[in-house]
mmCIF file of N, CA and C in Angstrom:
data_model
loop_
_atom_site.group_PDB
_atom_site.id
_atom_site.type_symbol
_atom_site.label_atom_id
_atom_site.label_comp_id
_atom_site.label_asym_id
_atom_site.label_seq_id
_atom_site.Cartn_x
_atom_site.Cartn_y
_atom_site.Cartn_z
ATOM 1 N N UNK Q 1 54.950 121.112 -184.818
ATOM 2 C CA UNK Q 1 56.352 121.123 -184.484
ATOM 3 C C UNK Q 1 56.515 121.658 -183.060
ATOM 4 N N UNK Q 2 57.561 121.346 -182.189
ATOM 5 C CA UNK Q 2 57.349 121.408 -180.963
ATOM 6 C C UNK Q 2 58.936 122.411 -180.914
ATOM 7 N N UNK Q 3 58.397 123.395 -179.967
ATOM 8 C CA UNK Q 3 59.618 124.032 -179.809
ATOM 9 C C UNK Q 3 60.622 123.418 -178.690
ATOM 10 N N UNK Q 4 62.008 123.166 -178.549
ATOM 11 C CA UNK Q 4 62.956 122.553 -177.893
ATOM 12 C C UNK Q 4 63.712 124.003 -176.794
ATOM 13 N N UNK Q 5 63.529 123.418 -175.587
ATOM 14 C CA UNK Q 5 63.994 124.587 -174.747
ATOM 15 C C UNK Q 5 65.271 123.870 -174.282
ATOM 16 N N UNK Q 6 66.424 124.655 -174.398
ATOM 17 C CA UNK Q 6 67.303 123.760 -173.700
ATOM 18 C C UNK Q 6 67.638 123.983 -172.516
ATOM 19 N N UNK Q 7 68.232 123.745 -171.719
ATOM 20 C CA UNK Q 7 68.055 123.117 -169.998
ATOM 21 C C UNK Q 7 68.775 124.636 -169.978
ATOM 22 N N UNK Q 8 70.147 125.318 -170.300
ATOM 23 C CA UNK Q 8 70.634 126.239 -170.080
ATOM 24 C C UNK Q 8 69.202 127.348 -170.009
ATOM 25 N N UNK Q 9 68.364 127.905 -171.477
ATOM 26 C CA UNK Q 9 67.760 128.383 -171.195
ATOM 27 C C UNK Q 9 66.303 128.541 -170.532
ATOM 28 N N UNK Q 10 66.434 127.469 -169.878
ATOM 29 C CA UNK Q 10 65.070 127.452 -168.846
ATOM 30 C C UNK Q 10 65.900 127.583 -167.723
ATOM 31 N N UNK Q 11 67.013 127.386 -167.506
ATOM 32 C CA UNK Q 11 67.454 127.942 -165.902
ATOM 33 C C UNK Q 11 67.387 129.385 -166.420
ATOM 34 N N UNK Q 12 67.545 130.224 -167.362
ATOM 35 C CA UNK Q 12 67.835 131.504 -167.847
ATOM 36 C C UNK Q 12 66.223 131.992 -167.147
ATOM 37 N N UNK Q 13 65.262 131.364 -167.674
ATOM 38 C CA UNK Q 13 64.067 131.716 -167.813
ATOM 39 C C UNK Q 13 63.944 131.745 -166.836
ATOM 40 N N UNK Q 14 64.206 131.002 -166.027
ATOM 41 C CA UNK Q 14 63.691 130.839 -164.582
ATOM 42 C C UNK Q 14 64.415 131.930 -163.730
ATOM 43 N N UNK Q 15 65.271 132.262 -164.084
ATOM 44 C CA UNK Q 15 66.116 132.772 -162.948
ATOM 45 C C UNK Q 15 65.630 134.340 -163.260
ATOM 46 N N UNK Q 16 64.874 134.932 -164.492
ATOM 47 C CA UNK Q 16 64.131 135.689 -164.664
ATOM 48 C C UNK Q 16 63.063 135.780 -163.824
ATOM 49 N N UNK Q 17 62.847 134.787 -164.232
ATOM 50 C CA UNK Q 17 61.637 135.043 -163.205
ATOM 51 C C UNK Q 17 61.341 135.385 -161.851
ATOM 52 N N UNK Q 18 62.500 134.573 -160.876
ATOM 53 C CA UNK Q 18 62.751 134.780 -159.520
ATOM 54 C C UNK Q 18 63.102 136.233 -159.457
ATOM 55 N N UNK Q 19 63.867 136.367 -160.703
ATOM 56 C CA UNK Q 19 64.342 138.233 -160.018
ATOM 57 C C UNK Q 19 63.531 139.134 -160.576
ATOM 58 N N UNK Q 20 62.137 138.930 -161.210
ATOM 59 C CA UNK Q 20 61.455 140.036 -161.844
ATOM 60 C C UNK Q 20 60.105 139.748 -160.670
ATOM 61 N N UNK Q 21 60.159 138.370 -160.051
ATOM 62 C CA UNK Q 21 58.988 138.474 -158.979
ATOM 63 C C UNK Q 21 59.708 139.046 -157.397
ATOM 64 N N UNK Q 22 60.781 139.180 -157.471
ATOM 65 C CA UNK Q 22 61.224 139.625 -156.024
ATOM 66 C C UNK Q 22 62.012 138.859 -155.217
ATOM 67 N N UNK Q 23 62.128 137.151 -155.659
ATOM 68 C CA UNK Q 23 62.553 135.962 -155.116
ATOM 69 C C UNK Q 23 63.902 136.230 -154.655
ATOM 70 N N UNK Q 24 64.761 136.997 -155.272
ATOM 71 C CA UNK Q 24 66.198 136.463 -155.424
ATOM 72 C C UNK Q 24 66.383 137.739 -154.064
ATOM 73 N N UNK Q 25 66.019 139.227 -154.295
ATOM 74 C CA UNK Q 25 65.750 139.932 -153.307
ATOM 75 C C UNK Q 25 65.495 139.436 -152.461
ATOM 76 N N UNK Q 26 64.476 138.426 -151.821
ATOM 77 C CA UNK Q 26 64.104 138.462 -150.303
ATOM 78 C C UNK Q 26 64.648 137.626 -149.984
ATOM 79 N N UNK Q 27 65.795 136.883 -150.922
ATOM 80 C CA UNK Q 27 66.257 135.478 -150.107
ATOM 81 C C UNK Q 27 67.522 136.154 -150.124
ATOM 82 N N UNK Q 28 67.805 136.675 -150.916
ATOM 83 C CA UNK Q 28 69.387 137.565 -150.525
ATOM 84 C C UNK Q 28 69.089 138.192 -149.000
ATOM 85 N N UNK Q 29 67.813 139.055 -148.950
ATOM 86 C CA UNK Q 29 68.203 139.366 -147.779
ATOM 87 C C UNK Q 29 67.769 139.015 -146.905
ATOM 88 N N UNK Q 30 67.287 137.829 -146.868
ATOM 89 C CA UNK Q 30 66.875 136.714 -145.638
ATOM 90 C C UNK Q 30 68.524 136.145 -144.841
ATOM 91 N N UNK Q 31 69.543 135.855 -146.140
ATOM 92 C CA UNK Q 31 70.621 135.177 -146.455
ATOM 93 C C UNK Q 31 71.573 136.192 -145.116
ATOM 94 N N UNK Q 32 71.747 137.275 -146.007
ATOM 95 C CA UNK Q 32 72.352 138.603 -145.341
ATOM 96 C C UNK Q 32 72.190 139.025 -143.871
ATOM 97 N N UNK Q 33 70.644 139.158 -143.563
ATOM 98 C CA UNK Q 33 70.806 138.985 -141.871
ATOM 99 C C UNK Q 33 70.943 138.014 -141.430
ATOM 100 N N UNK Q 34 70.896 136.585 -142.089
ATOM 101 C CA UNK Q 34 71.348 135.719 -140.999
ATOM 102 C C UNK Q 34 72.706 135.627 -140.590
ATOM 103 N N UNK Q 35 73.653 136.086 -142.067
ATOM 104 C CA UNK Q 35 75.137 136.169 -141.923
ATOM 105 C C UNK Q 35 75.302 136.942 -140.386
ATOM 106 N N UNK Q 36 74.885 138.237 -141.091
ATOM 107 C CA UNK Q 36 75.243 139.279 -139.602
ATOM 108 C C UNK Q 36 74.316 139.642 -138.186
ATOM 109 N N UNK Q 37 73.772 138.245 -138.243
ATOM 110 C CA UNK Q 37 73.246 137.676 -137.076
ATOM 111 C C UNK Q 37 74.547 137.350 -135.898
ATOM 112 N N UNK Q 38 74.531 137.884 -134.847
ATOM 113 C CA UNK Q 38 75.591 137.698 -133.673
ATOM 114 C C UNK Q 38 75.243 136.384 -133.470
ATOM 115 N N UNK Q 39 74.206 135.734 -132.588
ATOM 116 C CA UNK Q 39 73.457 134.935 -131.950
ATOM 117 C C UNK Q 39 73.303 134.029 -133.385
ATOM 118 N N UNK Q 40 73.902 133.346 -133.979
ATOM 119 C CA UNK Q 40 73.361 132.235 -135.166
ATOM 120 C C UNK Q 40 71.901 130.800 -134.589
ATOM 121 N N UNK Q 41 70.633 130.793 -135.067
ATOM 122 C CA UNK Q 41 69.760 130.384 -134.604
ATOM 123 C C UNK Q 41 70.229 128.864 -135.052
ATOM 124 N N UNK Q 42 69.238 128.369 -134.140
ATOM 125 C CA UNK Q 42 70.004 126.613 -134.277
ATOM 126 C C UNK Q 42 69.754 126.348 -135.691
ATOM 127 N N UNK Q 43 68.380 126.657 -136.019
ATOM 128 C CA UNK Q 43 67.889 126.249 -137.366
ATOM 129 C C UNK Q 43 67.417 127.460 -138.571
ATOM 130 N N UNK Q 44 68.327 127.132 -139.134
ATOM 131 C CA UNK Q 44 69.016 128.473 -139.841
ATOM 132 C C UNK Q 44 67.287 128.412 -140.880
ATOM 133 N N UNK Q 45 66.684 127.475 -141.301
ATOM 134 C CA UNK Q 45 65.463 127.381 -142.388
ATOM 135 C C UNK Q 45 64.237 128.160 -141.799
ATOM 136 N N UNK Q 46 64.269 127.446 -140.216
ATOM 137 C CA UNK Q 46 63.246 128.690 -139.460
ATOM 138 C C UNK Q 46 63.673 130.010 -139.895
ATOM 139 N N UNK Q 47 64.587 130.045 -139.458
ATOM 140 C CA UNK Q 47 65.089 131.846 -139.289
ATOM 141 C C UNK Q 47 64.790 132.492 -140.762
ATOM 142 N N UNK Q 48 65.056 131.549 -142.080
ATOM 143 C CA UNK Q 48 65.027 132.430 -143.183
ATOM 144 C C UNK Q 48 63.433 131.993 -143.411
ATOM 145 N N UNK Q 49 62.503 131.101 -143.106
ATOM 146 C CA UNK Q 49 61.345 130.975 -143.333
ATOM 147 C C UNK Q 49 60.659 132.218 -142.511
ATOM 148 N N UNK Q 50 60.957 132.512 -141.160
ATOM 149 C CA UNK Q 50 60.252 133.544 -140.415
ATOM 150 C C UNK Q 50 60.592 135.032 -141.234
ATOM 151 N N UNK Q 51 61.850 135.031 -141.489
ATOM 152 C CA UNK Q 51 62.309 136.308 -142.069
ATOM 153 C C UNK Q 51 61.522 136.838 -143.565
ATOM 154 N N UNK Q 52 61.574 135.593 -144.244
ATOM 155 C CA UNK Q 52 60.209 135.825 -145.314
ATOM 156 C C UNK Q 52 59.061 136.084 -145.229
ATOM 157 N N UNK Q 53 58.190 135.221 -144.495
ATOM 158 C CA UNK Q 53 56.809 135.669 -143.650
ATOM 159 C C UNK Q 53 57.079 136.886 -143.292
ATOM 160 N N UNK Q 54 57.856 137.503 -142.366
ATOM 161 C CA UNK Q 54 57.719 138.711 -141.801
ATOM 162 C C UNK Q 54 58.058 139.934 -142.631
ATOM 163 N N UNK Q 55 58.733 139.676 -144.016
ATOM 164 C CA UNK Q 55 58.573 140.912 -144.750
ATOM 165 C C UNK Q 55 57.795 140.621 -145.898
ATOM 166 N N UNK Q 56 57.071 139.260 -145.867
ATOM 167 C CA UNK Q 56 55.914 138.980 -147.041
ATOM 168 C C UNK Q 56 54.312 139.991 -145.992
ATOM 169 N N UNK Q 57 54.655 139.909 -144.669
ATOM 170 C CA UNK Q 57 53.227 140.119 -144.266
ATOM 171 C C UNK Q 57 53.569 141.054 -142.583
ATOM 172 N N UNK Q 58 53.796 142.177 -142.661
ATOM 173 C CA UNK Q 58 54.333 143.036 -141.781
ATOM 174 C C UNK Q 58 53.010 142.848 -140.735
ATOM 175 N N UNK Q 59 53.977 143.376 -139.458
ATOM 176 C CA UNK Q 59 53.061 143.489 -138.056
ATOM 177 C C UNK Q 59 51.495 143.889 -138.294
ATOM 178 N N UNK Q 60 51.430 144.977 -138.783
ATOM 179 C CA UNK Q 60 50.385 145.771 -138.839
ATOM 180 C C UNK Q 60 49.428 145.236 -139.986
ATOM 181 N N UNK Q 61 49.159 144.455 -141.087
ATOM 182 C CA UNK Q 61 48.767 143.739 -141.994
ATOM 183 C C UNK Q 61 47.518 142.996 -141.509
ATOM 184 N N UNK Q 62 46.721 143.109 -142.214
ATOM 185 C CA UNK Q 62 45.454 142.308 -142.392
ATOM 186 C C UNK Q 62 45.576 140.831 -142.287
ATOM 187 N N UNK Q 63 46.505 140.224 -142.772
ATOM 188 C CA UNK Q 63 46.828 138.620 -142.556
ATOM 189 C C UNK Q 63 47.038 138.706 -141.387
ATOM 190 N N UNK Q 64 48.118 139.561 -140.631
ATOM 191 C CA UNK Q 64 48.976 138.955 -139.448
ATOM 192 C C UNK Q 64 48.113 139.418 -138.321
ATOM 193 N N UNK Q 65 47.219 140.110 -138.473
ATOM 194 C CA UNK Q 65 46.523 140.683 -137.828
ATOM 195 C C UNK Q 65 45.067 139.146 -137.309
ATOM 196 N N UNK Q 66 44.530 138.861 -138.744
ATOM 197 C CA UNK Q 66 44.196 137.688 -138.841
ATOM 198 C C UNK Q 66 44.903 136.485 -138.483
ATOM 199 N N UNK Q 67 45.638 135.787 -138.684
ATOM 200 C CA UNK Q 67 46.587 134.981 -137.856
ATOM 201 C C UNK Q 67 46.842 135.128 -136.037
ATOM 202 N N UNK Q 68 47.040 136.571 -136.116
ATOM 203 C CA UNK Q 68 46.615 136.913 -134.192
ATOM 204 C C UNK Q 68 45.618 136.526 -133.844
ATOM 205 N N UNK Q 69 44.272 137.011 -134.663
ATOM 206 C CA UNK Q 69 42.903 136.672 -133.884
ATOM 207 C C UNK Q 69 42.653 134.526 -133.881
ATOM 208 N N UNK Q 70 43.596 134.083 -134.859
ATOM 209 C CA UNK Q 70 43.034 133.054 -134.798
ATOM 210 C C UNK Q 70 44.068 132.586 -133.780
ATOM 211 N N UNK Q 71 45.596 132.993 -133.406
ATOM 212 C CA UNK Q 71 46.325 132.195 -132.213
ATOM 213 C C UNK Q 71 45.196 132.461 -131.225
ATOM 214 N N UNK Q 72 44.326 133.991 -130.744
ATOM 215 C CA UNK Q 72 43.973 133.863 -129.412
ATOM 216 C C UNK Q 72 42.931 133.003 -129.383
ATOM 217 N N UNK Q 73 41.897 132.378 -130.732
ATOM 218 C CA UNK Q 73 41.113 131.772 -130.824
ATOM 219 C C UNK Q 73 41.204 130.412 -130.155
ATOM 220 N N UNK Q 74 42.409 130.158 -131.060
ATOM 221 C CA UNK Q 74 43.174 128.303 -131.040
ATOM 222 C C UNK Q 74 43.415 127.956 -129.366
ATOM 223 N N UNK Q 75 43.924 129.204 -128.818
ATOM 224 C CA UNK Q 75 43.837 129.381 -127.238
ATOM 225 C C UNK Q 75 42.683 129.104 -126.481
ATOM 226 N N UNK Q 76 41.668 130.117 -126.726
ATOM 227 C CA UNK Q 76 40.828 130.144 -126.141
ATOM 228 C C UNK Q 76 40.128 128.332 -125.994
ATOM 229 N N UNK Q 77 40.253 127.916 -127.306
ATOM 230 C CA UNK Q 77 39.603 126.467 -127.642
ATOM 231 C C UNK Q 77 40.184 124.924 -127.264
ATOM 232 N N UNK Q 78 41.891 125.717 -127.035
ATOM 233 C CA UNK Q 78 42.416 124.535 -125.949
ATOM 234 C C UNK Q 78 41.842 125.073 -124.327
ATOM 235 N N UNK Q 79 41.456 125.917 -123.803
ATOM 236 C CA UNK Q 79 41.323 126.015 -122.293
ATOM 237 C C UNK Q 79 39.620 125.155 -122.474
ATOM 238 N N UNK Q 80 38.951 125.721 -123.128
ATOM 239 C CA UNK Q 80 37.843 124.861 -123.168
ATOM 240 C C UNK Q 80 37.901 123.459 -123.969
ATOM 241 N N UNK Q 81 38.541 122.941 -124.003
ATOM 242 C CA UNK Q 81 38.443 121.836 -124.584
ATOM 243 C C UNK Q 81 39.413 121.267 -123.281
ATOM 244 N N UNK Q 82 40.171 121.721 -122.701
ATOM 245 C CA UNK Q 82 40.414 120.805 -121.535
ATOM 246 C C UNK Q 82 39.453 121.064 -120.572
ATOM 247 N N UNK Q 83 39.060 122.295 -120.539
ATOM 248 C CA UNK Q 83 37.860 122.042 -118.938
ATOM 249 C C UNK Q 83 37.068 121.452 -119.370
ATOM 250 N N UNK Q 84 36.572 120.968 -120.904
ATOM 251 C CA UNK Q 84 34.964 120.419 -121.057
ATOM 252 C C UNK Q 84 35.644 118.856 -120.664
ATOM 253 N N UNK Q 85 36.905 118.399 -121.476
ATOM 254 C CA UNK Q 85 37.268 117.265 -120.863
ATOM 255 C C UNK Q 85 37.826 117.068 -119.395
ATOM 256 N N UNK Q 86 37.611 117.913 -118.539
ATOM 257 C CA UNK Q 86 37.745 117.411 -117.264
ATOM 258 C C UNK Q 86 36.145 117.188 -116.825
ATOM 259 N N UNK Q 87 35.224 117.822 -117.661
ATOM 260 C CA UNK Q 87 33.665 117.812 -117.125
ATOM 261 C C UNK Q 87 33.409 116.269 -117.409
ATOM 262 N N UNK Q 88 33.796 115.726 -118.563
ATOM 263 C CA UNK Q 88 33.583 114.477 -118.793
ATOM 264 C C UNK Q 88 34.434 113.372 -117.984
ATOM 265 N N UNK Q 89 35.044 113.938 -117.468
ATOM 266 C CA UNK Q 89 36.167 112.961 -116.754
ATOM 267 C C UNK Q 89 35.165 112.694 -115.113
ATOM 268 N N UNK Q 90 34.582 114.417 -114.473
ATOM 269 C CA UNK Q 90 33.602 114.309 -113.722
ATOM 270 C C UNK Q 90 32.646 113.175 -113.627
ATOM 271 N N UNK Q 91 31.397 113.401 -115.244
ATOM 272 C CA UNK Q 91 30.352 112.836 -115.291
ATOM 273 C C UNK Q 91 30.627 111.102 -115.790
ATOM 274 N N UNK Q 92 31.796 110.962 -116.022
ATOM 275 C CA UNK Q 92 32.106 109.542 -116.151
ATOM 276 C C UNK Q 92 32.379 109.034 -114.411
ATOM 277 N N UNK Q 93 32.709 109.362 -113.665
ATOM 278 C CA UNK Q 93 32.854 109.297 -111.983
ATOM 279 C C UNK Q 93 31.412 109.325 -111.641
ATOM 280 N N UNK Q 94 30.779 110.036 -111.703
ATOM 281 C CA UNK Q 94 29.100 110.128 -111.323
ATOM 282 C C UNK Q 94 28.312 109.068 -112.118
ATOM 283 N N UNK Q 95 28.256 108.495 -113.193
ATOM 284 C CA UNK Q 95 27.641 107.833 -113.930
ATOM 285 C C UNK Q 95 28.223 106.064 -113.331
ATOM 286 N N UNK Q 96 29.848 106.096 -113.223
ATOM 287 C CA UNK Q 96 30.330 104.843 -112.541
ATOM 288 C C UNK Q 96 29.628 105.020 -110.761
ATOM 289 N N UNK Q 97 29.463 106.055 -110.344
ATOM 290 C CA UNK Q 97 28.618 106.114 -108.793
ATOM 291 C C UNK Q 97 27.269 106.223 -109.022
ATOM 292 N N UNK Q 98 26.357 106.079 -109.848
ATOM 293 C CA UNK Q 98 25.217 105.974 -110.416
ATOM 294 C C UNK Q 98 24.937 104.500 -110.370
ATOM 295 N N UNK Q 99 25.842 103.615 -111.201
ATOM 296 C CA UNK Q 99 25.681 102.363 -111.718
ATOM 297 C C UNK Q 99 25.888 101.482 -110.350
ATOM 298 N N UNK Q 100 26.709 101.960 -109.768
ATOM 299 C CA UNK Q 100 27.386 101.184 -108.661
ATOM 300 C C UNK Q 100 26.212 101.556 -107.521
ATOM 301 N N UNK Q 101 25.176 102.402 -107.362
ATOM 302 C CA UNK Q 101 24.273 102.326 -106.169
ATOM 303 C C UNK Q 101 23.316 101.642 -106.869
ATOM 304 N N UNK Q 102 22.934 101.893 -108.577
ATOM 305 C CA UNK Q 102 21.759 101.042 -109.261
ATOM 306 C C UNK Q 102 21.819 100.149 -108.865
ATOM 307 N N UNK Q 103 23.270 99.184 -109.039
ATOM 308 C CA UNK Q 103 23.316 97.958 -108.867
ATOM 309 C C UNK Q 103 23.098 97.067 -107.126
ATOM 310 N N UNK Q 104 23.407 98.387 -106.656
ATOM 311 C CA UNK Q 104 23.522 97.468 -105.016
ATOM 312 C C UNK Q 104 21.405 97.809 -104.855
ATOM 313 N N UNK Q 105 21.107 98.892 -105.433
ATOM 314 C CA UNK Q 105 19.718 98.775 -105.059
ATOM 315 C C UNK Q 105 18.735 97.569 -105.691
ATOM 316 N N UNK Q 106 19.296 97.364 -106.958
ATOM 317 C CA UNK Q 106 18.679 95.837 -107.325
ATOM 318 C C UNK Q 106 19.094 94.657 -106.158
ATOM 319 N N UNK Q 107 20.116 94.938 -106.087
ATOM 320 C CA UNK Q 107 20.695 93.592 -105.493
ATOM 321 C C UNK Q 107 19.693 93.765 -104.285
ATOM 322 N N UNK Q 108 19.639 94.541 -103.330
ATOM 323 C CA UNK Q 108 18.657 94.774 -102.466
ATOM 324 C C UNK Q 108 17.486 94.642 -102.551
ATOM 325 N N UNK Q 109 16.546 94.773 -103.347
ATOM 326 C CA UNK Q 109 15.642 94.484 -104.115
ATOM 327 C C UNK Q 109 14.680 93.472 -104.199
ATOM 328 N N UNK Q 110 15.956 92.522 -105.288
ATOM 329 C CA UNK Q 110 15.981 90.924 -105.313
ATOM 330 C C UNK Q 110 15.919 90.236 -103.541
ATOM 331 N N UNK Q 111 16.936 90.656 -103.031
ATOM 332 C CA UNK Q 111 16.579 90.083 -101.873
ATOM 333 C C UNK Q 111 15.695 90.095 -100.266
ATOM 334 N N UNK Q 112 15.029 91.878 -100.619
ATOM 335 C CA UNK Q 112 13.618 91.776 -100.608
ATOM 336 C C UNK Q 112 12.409 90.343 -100.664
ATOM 337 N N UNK Q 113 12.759 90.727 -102.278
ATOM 338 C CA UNK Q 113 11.493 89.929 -102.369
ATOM 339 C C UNK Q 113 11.980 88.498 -102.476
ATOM 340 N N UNK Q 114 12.578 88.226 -102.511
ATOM 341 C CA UNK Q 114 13.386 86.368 -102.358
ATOM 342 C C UNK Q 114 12.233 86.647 -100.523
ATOM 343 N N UNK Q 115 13.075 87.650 -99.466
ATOM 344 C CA UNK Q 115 12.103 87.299 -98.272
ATOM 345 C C UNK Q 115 10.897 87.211 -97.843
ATOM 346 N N UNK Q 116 9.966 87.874 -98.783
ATOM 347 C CA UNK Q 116 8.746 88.467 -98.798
ATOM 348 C C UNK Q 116 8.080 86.376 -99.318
ATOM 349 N N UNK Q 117 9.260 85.953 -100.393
ATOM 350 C CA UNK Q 117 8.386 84.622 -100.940
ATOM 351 C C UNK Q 117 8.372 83.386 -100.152
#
């Protein structure tokens, strides 16, 4: 036999739940400073998404702390990843001035020995 939940009490259930895990708290007061925010941000979802992050995982925290080391990382790996692609941008110029004297030294070459026959 299957037990029947009805829709009233699973919003009941649920709404337990949000307020016994903390949910209804941090969005109330995500809600609340944005009200008495002077400056209203263009995009009000950032503002309550950042405002969650930032009291799910404070300054000083092992995540955010982690998350820092990986922005200066992600940094560090765009400056080298554009200088290595300007190195290739180099050795593609040297390799086209490589090909381009190969070729005039064959051509020279050939007509060498065309005189020599």
């Amino acid at each position: 036999m299957s037990f029947y939940q009805s829709p009233e009490s699973k919003k009941e259930e649920f709404r337990k739940y949000l307020e016994k895990s903390g949910a209804i708290d941090s969005l109330t007061s995500a809600l609340v400073n944005l009200y008495e925010e002077p400056q209203k941000p263009p995009e009000s979802t950032d503002y309550i998404q950042k405002h969650l992050g930032d009291s799910m995982h404070p300054p000083g925290s092992a995540i955010m702390e982690e998350h820092r080391q990986q922005l200066k990382e992600k940094e560090a790996l765009k400056k080298e990843n554009k200088k290595l692609k300007q190195k290739v941008n180099e050795m593609a110029k040297v390799i086209d001035t490589l090909k381009a004297n190969l070729a005039h030294l064959r051509a020279q070459a050939r007509k060498a020995k065309q005189e020599q026959n």
